[in-house]
PDB file of C-alpha atoms and ligand atoms in Angstrom:
ATOM      1  CA  MET A 736       9.617 -24.849   4.911  1.00 59.00           C
ATOM      2  CA  ILE A 737      10.453 -21.125   4.391  1.00 65.00           C
ATOM      3  CA  ALA A 738      11.239 -19.458   7.703  1.00 94.00           C
ATOM      4  CA  ILE A 739       8.733 -16.478   7.454  1.00 98.00           C
ATOM      5  CA  LYS A 740       9.765 -15.295  10.921  1.00 98.00           C
ATOM      6  CA  ASP A 741      13.521 -15.259   9.795  1.00 98.00           C
ATOM      7  CA  ASN A 742      12.614 -13.420   6.481  1.00 98.00           C
ATOM      8  CA  ILE A 743      10.720 -10.786   8.390  1.00 98.00           C
ATOM      9  CA  ALA A 744      13.749 -10.226  10.746  1.00 98.00           C
ATOM     10  CA  GLN A 745      15.999  -9.915   7.605  1.00 98.00           C
ATOM     11  CA  VAL A 746      13.763  -7.693   5.838  1.00 98.00           C
ATOM     12  CA  LYS A 747      13.532  -5.483   8.967  1.00 98.00           C
ATOM     13  CA  LEU A 748      17.429  -5.436   9.140  1.00 98.00           C
ATOM     14  CA  GLN A 749      17.462  -4.148   5.555  1.00 98.00           C
ATOM     15  CA  ILE A 750      14.927  -1.528   6.415  1.00 98.00           C
ATOM     16  CA  SER A 751      17.007  -0.366   9.292  1.00 98.00           C
ATOM     17  CA  SER A 752      20.298  -0.131   7.274  1.00 97.00           C
ATOM     18  CA  ALA A 753      18.476   1.748   4.501  1.00 98.00           C
ATOM     19  CA  CYS A 754      17.273   4.056   6.939  1.00 98.00           C
ATOM     20  CA  GLN A 755      20.570   4.544   8.524  1.00 98.00           C
ATOM     21  CA  ASN A 756      22.132   5.268   5.208  1.00 97.00           C
ATOM     22  CA  ALA A 757      19.372   7.833   4.518  1.00 98.00           C
ATOM     23  CA  HIS A 758      19.726   9.337   7.960  1.00 98.00           C
ATOM     24  CA  ARG A 759      16.314   8.377   8.775  1.00 98.00           C
ATOM     25  CA  LYS A 760      14.746   6.646  11.927  1.00 97.00           C
ATOM     26  CA  PRO A 761      13.804   3.002  11.381  1.00 95.00           C
ATOM     27  CA  ASN A 762      10.339   3.696  12.882  1.00 96.00           C
ATOM     28  CA  GLU A 763       9.484   6.084  10.086  1.00 97.00           C
ATOM     29  CA  VAL A 764       9.123   3.097   7.677  1.00 98.00           C
ATOM     30  CA  THR A 765       6.265   0.489   8.206  1.00 98.00           C
ATOM     31  CA  LEU A 766       6.666  -2.868   6.644  1.00 98.00           C
ATOM     32  CA  LEU A 767       3.591  -4.052   4.778  1.00 98.00           C
ATOM     33  CA  ALA A 768       3.671  -7.785   4.292  1.00 98.00           C
ATOM     34  CA  VAL A 769       2.303  -8.543   0.796  1.00 98.00           C
ATOM     35  CA  SER A 770       0.656 -11.923   1.112  1.00 98.00           C
ATOM     36  CA  LYS A 771      -1.236 -12.041  -2.210  1.00 98.00           C
ATOM     37  CA  THR A 772      -1.667 -15.680  -3.406  1.00 97.00           C
ATOM     38  CA  LYS A 773      -0.036 -17.113  -0.145  1.00 97.00           C
ATOM     39  CA  PRO A 774      -1.995 -19.340   2.002  1.00 97.00           C
ATOM     40  CA  ILE A 775      -3.566 -18.395   5.405  1.00 98.00           C
ATOM     41  CA  ASN A 776      -1.057 -20.554   7.285  1.00 97.00           C
ATOM     42  CA  MET A 777       1.853 -18.216   5.903  1.00 98.00           C
ATOM     43  CA  LEU A 778      -0.029 -15.125   7.158  1.00 98.00           C
ATOM     44  CA  GLU A 779      -0.560 -16.664  10.523  1.00 98.00           C
ATOM     45  CA  GLN A 780       3.189 -17.365  10.856  1.00 98.00           C
ATOM     46  CA  ALA A 781       4.048 -13.733   9.883  1.00 98.00           C
ATOM     47  CA  TYR A 782       1.329 -12.655  12.482  1.00 98.00           C
ATOM     48  CA  ASP A 783       2.950 -14.791  15.305  1.00 98.00           C
ATOM     49  CA  ALA A 784       6.222 -13.179  14.234  1.00 98.00           C
ATOM     50  CA  GLY A 785       4.676  -9.792  15.202  1.00 98.00           C
ATOM     51  CA  GLN A 786       3.641  -8.612  11.567  1.00 98.00           C
ATOM     52  CA  ARG A 787       0.375  -6.807  11.771  1.00 98.00           C
ATOM     53  CA  ALA A 788      -0.012  -5.069   8.266  1.00 98.00           C
ATOM     54  CA  PHE A 789      -0.814  -7.211   5.420  1.00 99.00           C
ATOM     55  CA  GLY A 790      -1.299  -6.272   1.659  1.00 98.00           C
ATOM     56  CA  GLU A 791      -3.540  -7.952  -0.699  1.00 98.00           C
ATOM     57  CA  SER A 792      -4.262  -7.473  -4.579  1.00 98.00           C
ATOM     58  CA  TYR A 793      -7.201  -9.920  -5.382  1.00 98.00           C
ATOM     59  CA  VAL A 794     -10.538  -8.918  -3.779  1.00 98.00           C
ATOM     60  CA  GLN A 795     -12.095 -12.435  -3.600  1.00 98.00           C
ATOM     61  CA  GLU A 796      -9.057 -14.184  -2.157  1.00 98.00           C
ATOM     62  CA  ALA A 797      -8.424 -11.286   0.268  1.00 98.00           C
ATOM     63  CA  VAL A 798     -11.962 -11.244   1.607  1.00 98.00           C
ATOM     64  CA  GLU A 799     -11.619 -14.930   2.374  1.00 98.00           C
ATOM     65  CA  LYS A 800      -8.507 -14.343   4.279  1.00 98.00           C
ATOM     66  CA  ILE A 801      -9.870 -11.400   6.291  1.00 98.00           C
ATOM     67  CA  ILE A 802     -12.795 -13.306   7.344  1.00 98.00           C
ATOM     68  CA  ALA A 803     -10.838 -16.399   8.344  1.00 98.00           C
ATOM     69  CA  LEU A 804      -8.554 -13.950  10.368  1.00 98.00           C
ATOM     70  CA  GLN A 805     -11.057 -11.786  12.034  1.00 97.00           C
ATOM     71  CA  SER A 806     -10.281 -13.042  15.396  1.00 98.00           C
ATOM     72  CA  LYS A 807      -6.880 -11.341  14.970  1.00 98.00           C
ATOM     73  CA  ALA A 808      -8.450  -7.779  15.182  1.00 97.00           C
ATOM     74  CA  ASP A 809      -5.196  -5.932  15.387  1.00 98.00           C
ATOM     75  CA  ILE A 810      -4.401  -6.668  11.808  1.00 98.00           C
ATOM     76  CA  SER A 811      -4.579  -3.778   9.322  1.00 98.00           C
ATOM     77  CA  TRP A 812      -5.664  -4.685   5.791  1.00 98.00           C
ATOM     78  CA  HIS A 813      -4.336  -2.868   2.796  1.00 99.00           C
ATOM     79  CA  PHE A 814      -5.669  -3.228  -0.594  1.00 98.00           C
ATOM     80  CA  ILE A 815      -2.935  -2.597  -3.165  1.00 98.00           C
ATOM     81  CA  GLY A 816      -4.175  -4.079  -6.434  1.00 97.00           C
ATOM     82  CA  PRO A 817      -5.859  -2.805  -9.489  1.00 97.00           C
ATOM     83  CA  ILE A 818      -9.563  -1.893  -8.535  1.00 97.00           C
ATOM     84  CA  GLN A 819     -12.592  -2.912 -10.745  1.00 97.00           C
ATOM     85  CA  ALA A 820     -15.670  -0.714 -10.248  1.00 98.00           C
ATOM     86  CA  ASN A 821     -17.750  -3.713  -9.209  1.00 98.00           C
ATOM     87  CA  LYS A 822     -15.336  -4.676  -6.350  1.00 98.00           C
ATOM     88  CA  THR A 823     -15.434  -1.173  -4.512  1.00 98.00           C
ATOM     89  CA  ASN A 824     -18.252  -2.416  -2.009  1.00 98.00           C
ATOM     90  CA  LEU A 825     -16.130  -5.443  -0.886  1.00 98.00           C
ATOM     91  CA  ILE A 826     -12.918  -3.279  -0.544  1.00 98.00           C
ATOM     92  CA  ALA A 827     -14.602  -0.489   1.364  1.00 98.00           C
ATOM     93  CA  GLN A 828     -16.335  -2.943   3.831  1.00 98.00           C
ATOM     94  CA  HIS A 829     -13.273  -5.096   4.448  1.00 98.00           C
ATOM     95  CA  PHE A 830     -10.097  -3.030   4.122  1.00 98.00           C
ATOM     96  CA  SER A 831      -8.803  -0.022   6.322  1.00 98.00           C
ATOM     97  CA  TRP A 832      -6.566   0.995   3.489  1.00 98.00           C
ATOM     98  CA  VAL A 833      -6.425   1.303  -0.208  1.00 98.00           C
ATOM     99  CA  HIS A 834      -3.116   2.257  -1.845  1.00 98.00           C
ATOM    100  CA  SER A 835      -4.153   1.898  -5.457  1.00 98.00           C
ATOM    101  CA  VAL A 836      -6.970   4.827  -6.128  1.00 98.00           C
ATOM    102  CA  ASP A 837      -6.104   6.221  -9.440  1.00 97.00           C
ATOM    103  CA  ARG A 838      -9.525   7.509 -10.761  1.00 97.00           C
ATOM    104  CA  ALA A 839     -12.351   9.616  -9.757  1.00 98.00           C
ATOM    105  CA  LYS A 840     -15.149   6.920 -10.361  1.00 98.00           C
ATOM    106  CA  ILE A 841     -13.438   4.518  -8.051  1.00 98.00           C
ATOM    107  CA  ALA A 842     -12.902   7.145  -5.278  1.00 98.00           C
ATOM    108  CA  LYS A 843     -16.545   8.165  -5.382  1.00 98.00           C
ATOM    109  CA  ARG A 844     -17.584   4.514  -5.291  1.00 98.00           C
ATOM    110  CA  LEU A 845     -15.340   3.768  -2.380  1.00 98.00           C
ATOM    111  CA  ASN A 846     -16.627   6.794  -0.592  1.00 98.00           C
ATOM    112  CA  GLU A 847     -20.223   5.746  -1.116  1.00 98.00           C
ATOM    113  CA  HIS A 848     -19.730   2.287   0.046  1.00 98.00           C
ATOM    114  CA  ARG A 849     -17.772   3.415   3.072  1.00 98.00           C
ATOM    115  CA  SER A 850     -20.693   5.354   4.630  1.00 96.00           C
ATOM    116  CA  GLY A 851     -22.024   4.059   7.865  1.00 92.00           C
ATOM    117  CA  GLN A 852     -18.560   2.879   8.948  1.00 94.00           C
ATOM    118  CA  ASP A 853     -16.849   4.214  12.251  1.00 93.00           C
ATOM    119  CA  THR A 854     -13.718   5.355  10.436  1.00 97.00           C
ATOM    120  CA  PRO A 855     -12.995   6.699   7.136  1.00 98.00           C
ATOM    121  CA  LEU A 856     -11.116   4.699   4.528  1.00 98.00           C
ATOM    122  CA  ASN A 857      -7.471   5.438   4.337  1.00 98.00           C
ATOM    123  CA  ILE A 858      -6.436   6.092   0.753  1.00 98.00           C
ATOM    124  CA  CYS A 859      -3.299   6.666  -1.345  1.00 98.00           C
ATOM    125  CA  LEU A 860      -3.366   7.973  -4.925  1.00 98.00           C
ATOM    126  CA  GLN A 861      -1.265   5.713  -7.111  1.00 98.00           C
ATOM    127  CA  VAL A 862       0.608   7.831  -9.503  1.00 97.00           C
ATOM    128  CA  ASN A 863       2.065   6.626 -12.818  1.00 95.00           C
ATOM    129  CA  ILE A 864       5.517   7.840 -12.497  1.00 88.00           C
ATOM    130  CA  SER A 865       6.967   6.122 -15.296  1.00 76.00           C
ATOM    131  CA  GLY A 866       4.684   7.638 -17.770  1.00 65.00           C
ATOM    132  CA  GLU A 867       3.217   5.418 -20.356  1.00 60.00           C
ATOM    133  CA  GLU A 868       5.144   2.100 -19.373  1.00 63.00           C
ATOM    134  CA  SER A 869       2.240   1.201 -16.899  1.00 66.00           C
ATOM    135  CA  LYS A 870      -1.394   1.553 -17.313  1.00 76.00           C
ATOM    136  CA  SER A 871      -2.076   1.801 -13.505  1.00 91.00           C
ATOM    137  CA  GLY A 872      -1.959   5.091 -11.906  1.00 96.00           C
ATOM    138  CA  VAL A 873      -2.913   8.751 -12.373  1.00 96.00           C
ATOM    139  CA  LEU A 874      -0.847  10.772 -14.631  1.00 94.00           C
ATOM    140  CA  LEU A 875       0.722  13.801 -13.222  1.00 94.00           C
ATOM    141  CA  ASP A 876      -1.296  16.262 -15.220  1.00 94.00           C
ATOM    142  CA  GLU A 877      -4.504  14.535 -14.180  1.00 96.00           C
ATOM    143  CA  LEU A 878      -3.660  14.443 -10.430  1.00 97.00           C
ATOM    144  CA  PRO A 879      -5.177  17.991  -9.431  1.00 98.00           C
ATOM    145  CA  ALA A 880      -8.636  16.893 -10.895  1.00 98.00           C
ATOM    146  CA  LEU A 881      -8.572  13.743  -8.920  1.00 98.00           C
ATOM    147  CA  LEU A 882      -7.697  15.470  -5.846  1.00 98.00           C
ATOM    148  CA  ALA A 883     -10.401  17.890  -6.096  1.00 98.00           C
ATOM    149  CA  VAL A 884     -12.882  14.935  -6.261  1.00 98.00           C
ATOM    150  CA  ILE A 885     -11.254  13.342  -3.262  1.00 98.00           C
ATOM    151  CA  GLU A 886     -11.780  16.537  -1.261  1.00 97.00           C
ATOM    152  CA  THR A 887     -15.564  15.893  -1.650  1.00 98.00           C
ATOM    153  CA  CYS A 888     -15.390  12.599  -0.309  1.00 98.00           C
ATOM    154  CA  ASP A 889     -16.167  12.615   3.605  1.00 98.00           C
ATOM    155  CA  ASN A 890     -15.584   8.885   3.938  1.00 98.00           C
ATOM    156  CA  LEU A 891     -12.170   8.986   2.466  1.00 98.00           C
ATOM    157  CA  CYS A 892      -9.145  10.108   4.438  1.00 98.00           C
ATOM    158  CA  LEU A 893      -6.256  11.092   1.916  1.00 98.00           C
ATOM    159  CA  ARG A 894      -3.175   9.665   3.405  1.00 98.00           C
ATOM    160  CA  GLY A 895      -0.708  10.046   0.581  1.00 98.00           C
ATOM    161  CA  LEU A 896       0.777   8.577  -2.658  1.00 98.00           C
ATOM    162  CA  MET A 897       1.671   5.192  -3.925  1.00 98.00           C
ATOM    163  CA  ALA A 898       3.948   4.202  -6.847  1.00 96.00           C
ATOM    164  CA  ILE A 899       5.340   1.033  -8.568  1.00 94.00           C
ATOM    165  CA  PRO A 900       8.336   2.576 -10.487  1.00 90.00           C
ATOM    166  CA  GLU A 901       9.249   0.357 -13.499  1.00 88.00           C
ATOM    167  CA  LYS A 902      11.742  -2.402 -13.118  1.00 86.00           C
ATOM    168  CA  ASN A 903      15.255  -1.027 -12.826  1.00 87.00           C
ATOM    169  CA  ALA A 904      13.958   2.516 -12.335  1.00 89.00           C
ATOM    170  CA  SER A 905      16.696   5.016 -11.255  1.00 90.00           C
ATOM    171  CA  GLN A 906      16.684   6.705  -7.972  1.00 94.00           C
ATOM    172  CA  ALA A 907      15.423   9.881  -9.858  1.00 94.00           C
ATOM    173  CA  SER A 908      11.887   8.470 -10.349  1.00 93.00           C
ATOM    174  CA  PHE A 909      11.819   7.842  -6.514  1.00 96.00           C
ATOM    175  CA  LYS A 910      12.930  11.263  -5.745  1.00 97.00           C
ATOM    176  CA  GLN A 911      10.349  12.670  -8.126  1.00 96.00           C
ATOM    177  CA  MET A 912       7.662  10.851  -6.041  1.00 97.00           C
ATOM    178  CA  GLN A 913       9.256  12.361  -2.946  1.00 98.00           C
ATOM    179  CA  SER A 914       9.076  15.830  -4.201  1.00 98.00           C
ATOM    180  CA  LEU A 915       5.616  15.529  -5.230  1.00 98.00           C
ATOM    181  CA  PHE A 916       4.689  14.169  -1.703  1.00 98.00           C
ATOM    182  CA  ILE A 917       6.333  16.996   0.016  1.00 98.00           C
ATOM    183  CA  ALA A 918       4.533  19.427  -2.236  1.00 98.00           C
ATOM    184  CA  LEU A 919       1.088  18.014  -1.568  1.00 98.00           C
ATOM    185  CA  GLN A 920       1.690  17.834   2.207  1.00 97.00           C
ATOM    186  CA  LYS A 921       1.723  21.672   2.127  1.00 97.00           C
ATOM    187  CA  ASN A 922      -1.963  21.705   0.913  1.00 96.00           C
ATOM    188  CA  TYR A 923      -3.306  18.287   2.509  1.00 97.00           C
ATOM    189  CA  PRO A 924      -2.593  18.178   6.184  1.00 96.00           C
ATOM    190  CA  THR A 925      -3.832  14.438   6.317  1.00 98.00           C
ATOM    191  CA  ILE A 926      -1.026  13.306   3.861  1.00 98.00           C
ATOM    192  CA  ASP A 927       1.569  11.398   5.949  1.00 98.00           C
ATOM    193  CA  THR A 928       2.213   8.391   3.743  1.00 98.00           C
ATOM    194  CA  LEU A 929       4.488   7.650   0.783  1.00 98.00           C
ATOM    195  CA  SER A 930       3.934   3.963  -0.270  1.00 98.00           C
ATOM    196  CA  MET A 931       6.757   2.949  -2.246  1.00 98.00           C
ATOM    197  CA  GLY A 932       9.347   0.176  -2.362  1.00 97.00           C
ATOM    198  CA  MET A 933       9.057  -3.557  -2.993  1.00 97.00           C
ATOM    199  CA  SER A 934      11.423  -6.429  -2.394  1.00 96.00           C
ATOM    200  CA  ALA A 935      14.026  -5.338  -5.144  1.00 94.00           C
ATOM    201  CA  ASP A 936      13.914  -1.644  -4.651  1.00 96.00           C
ATOM    202  CA  MET A 937      13.421  -0.975  -0.975  1.00 96.00           C
ATOM    203  CA  GLN A 938      16.691   0.769  -0.620  1.00 97.00           C
ATOM    204  CA  LEU A 939      15.943   3.370  -3.431  1.00 97.00           C
ATOM    205  CA  ALA A 940      12.504   3.869  -2.034  1.00 98.00           C
ATOM    206  CA  ILE A 941      13.578   4.368   1.536  1.00 98.00           C
ATOM    207  CA  ASN A 942      16.291   6.718   0.400  1.00 98.00           C
ATOM    208  CA  ALA A 943      13.535   8.782  -1.273  1.00 98.00           C
ATOM    209  CA  GLY A 944      11.334   9.214   1.829  1.00 98.00           C
ATOM    210  CA  SER A 945       9.095   6.106   1.581  1.00 98.00           C
ATOM    211  CA  THR A 946       7.056   5.639   4.735  1.00 98.00           C
ATOM    212  CA  ILE A 947       5.660   2.189   3.816  1.00 98.00           C
ATOM    213  CA  VAL A 948       7.446  -0.491   2.040  1.00 98.00           C
ATOM    214  CA  ARG A 949       5.238  -3.214   0.330  1.00 98.00           C
ATOM    215  CA  ILE A 950       7.285  -6.497   0.679  1.00 98.00           C
ATOM    216  CA  GLY A 951       6.049  -9.840  -0.778  1.00 98.00           C
ATOM    217  CA  SER A 952       8.641 -12.412  -2.078  1.00 97.00           C
ATOM    218  CA  ALA A 953      11.401 -11.405   0.555  1.00 97.00           C
ATOM    219  CA  ILE A 954       9.033 -12.528   3.175  1.00 98.00           C
ATOM    220  CA  PHE A 955       6.844 -15.280   1.819  1.00 97.00           C
ATOM    221  CA  GLY A 956       9.084 -16.600  -1.179  1.00 95.00           C
ATOM    222  CA  SER A 957       8.341 -16.108  -4.810  1.00 93.00           C
ATOM    223  CA  ARG A 958       4.894 -16.164  -6.207  1.00 87.00           C
ATOM    224  CA  ASN A 959       3.877 -18.926  -8.768  1.00 73.00           C
TER     225      ASN A 959
HETATM  226  C1  LIG B  71       3.012  -7.935  -5.350  1.00 66.61           C
HETATM  227  C2  LIG B  71       3.175  -6.485  -5.113  1.00 66.61           C
HETATM  228  C3  LIG B  71       4.119  -6.089  -4.145  1.00 66.61           C
HETATM  229  C4  LIG B  71       5.299  -6.937  -3.532  1.00 66.61           C
HETATM  230  O1  LIG B  71       6.207  -7.329  -4.469  1.00 66.61           O
HETATM  231  P1  LIG B  71       7.537  -8.229  -4.104  1.00 66.61           P
HETATM  232  O2  LIG B  71       8.414  -7.921  -5.244  1.00 66.61           O
HETATM  233  O3  LIG B  71       7.058  -9.619  -3.964  1.00 66.61           O
HETATM  234  O4  LIG B  71       8.138  -7.687  -2.882  1.00 66.61           O
HETATM  235  C5  LIG B  71       4.360  -4.761  -3.891  1.00 66.61           C
HETATM  236  N1  LIG B  71       3.521  -3.852  -4.541  1.00 66.61           N
HETATM  237  C6  LIG B  71       2.338  -4.220  -5.230  1.00 66.61           C
HETATM  238  C7  LIG B  71       1.409  -3.125  -5.704  1.00 66.61           C
HETATM  239  C8  LIG B  71       2.210  -5.579  -5.534  1.00 66.61           C
HETATM  240  O5  LIG B  71       1.229  -5.946  -6.414  1.00 66.61           O
END
């Protein structure tokens, strides 16, 4: 059996040491446990080890888990996967965060479907920092237009930026995201989140100011 509790402790140590190297405080970085494809009992083990923020990528699978675990009301659910327009209602109803908003149509639909809820939906804009390599994420020159749309969405709270730098990306890509993040913070006071870093590149991300690392395999083991 995979010792999820030990893995979480190990990842937290890695976060602490990365923070120390970057002259940052460990509590500036939130650990998001990415539990996509993993069974509910593994999420429960993580919860029992104190984990409260979970990331999911597949809407149907995620909603089943959210409903199964709804008695654990202090879990915050983060949607981090590609968003199909016909799934925005389920996402807006069941999640408190969405990291992967990258086009106006999706933002508008999430905003519509969030109306009537007590709290706005926290969103990050996914930026395609590696250029043409990836199809997900808004390109830098399209970002201002997307921001203008977000400003009209009362049921969305713009919390920041998300990126999935390509495999073996250099520190420079991460630092580019950090610069963008700092620049946007000047105009958007609700921005406090830079969602960046996965099991393999956590150190580079933390060194570039990441405030949420999204960790899957280092906690739950590799995915099939
Ligand atoms: C799966 C996934 C992760 C976690 O990746 P690991 O390499 O398993 O840590 C992080 N972010 C996103 C967007 C993902 O889809």
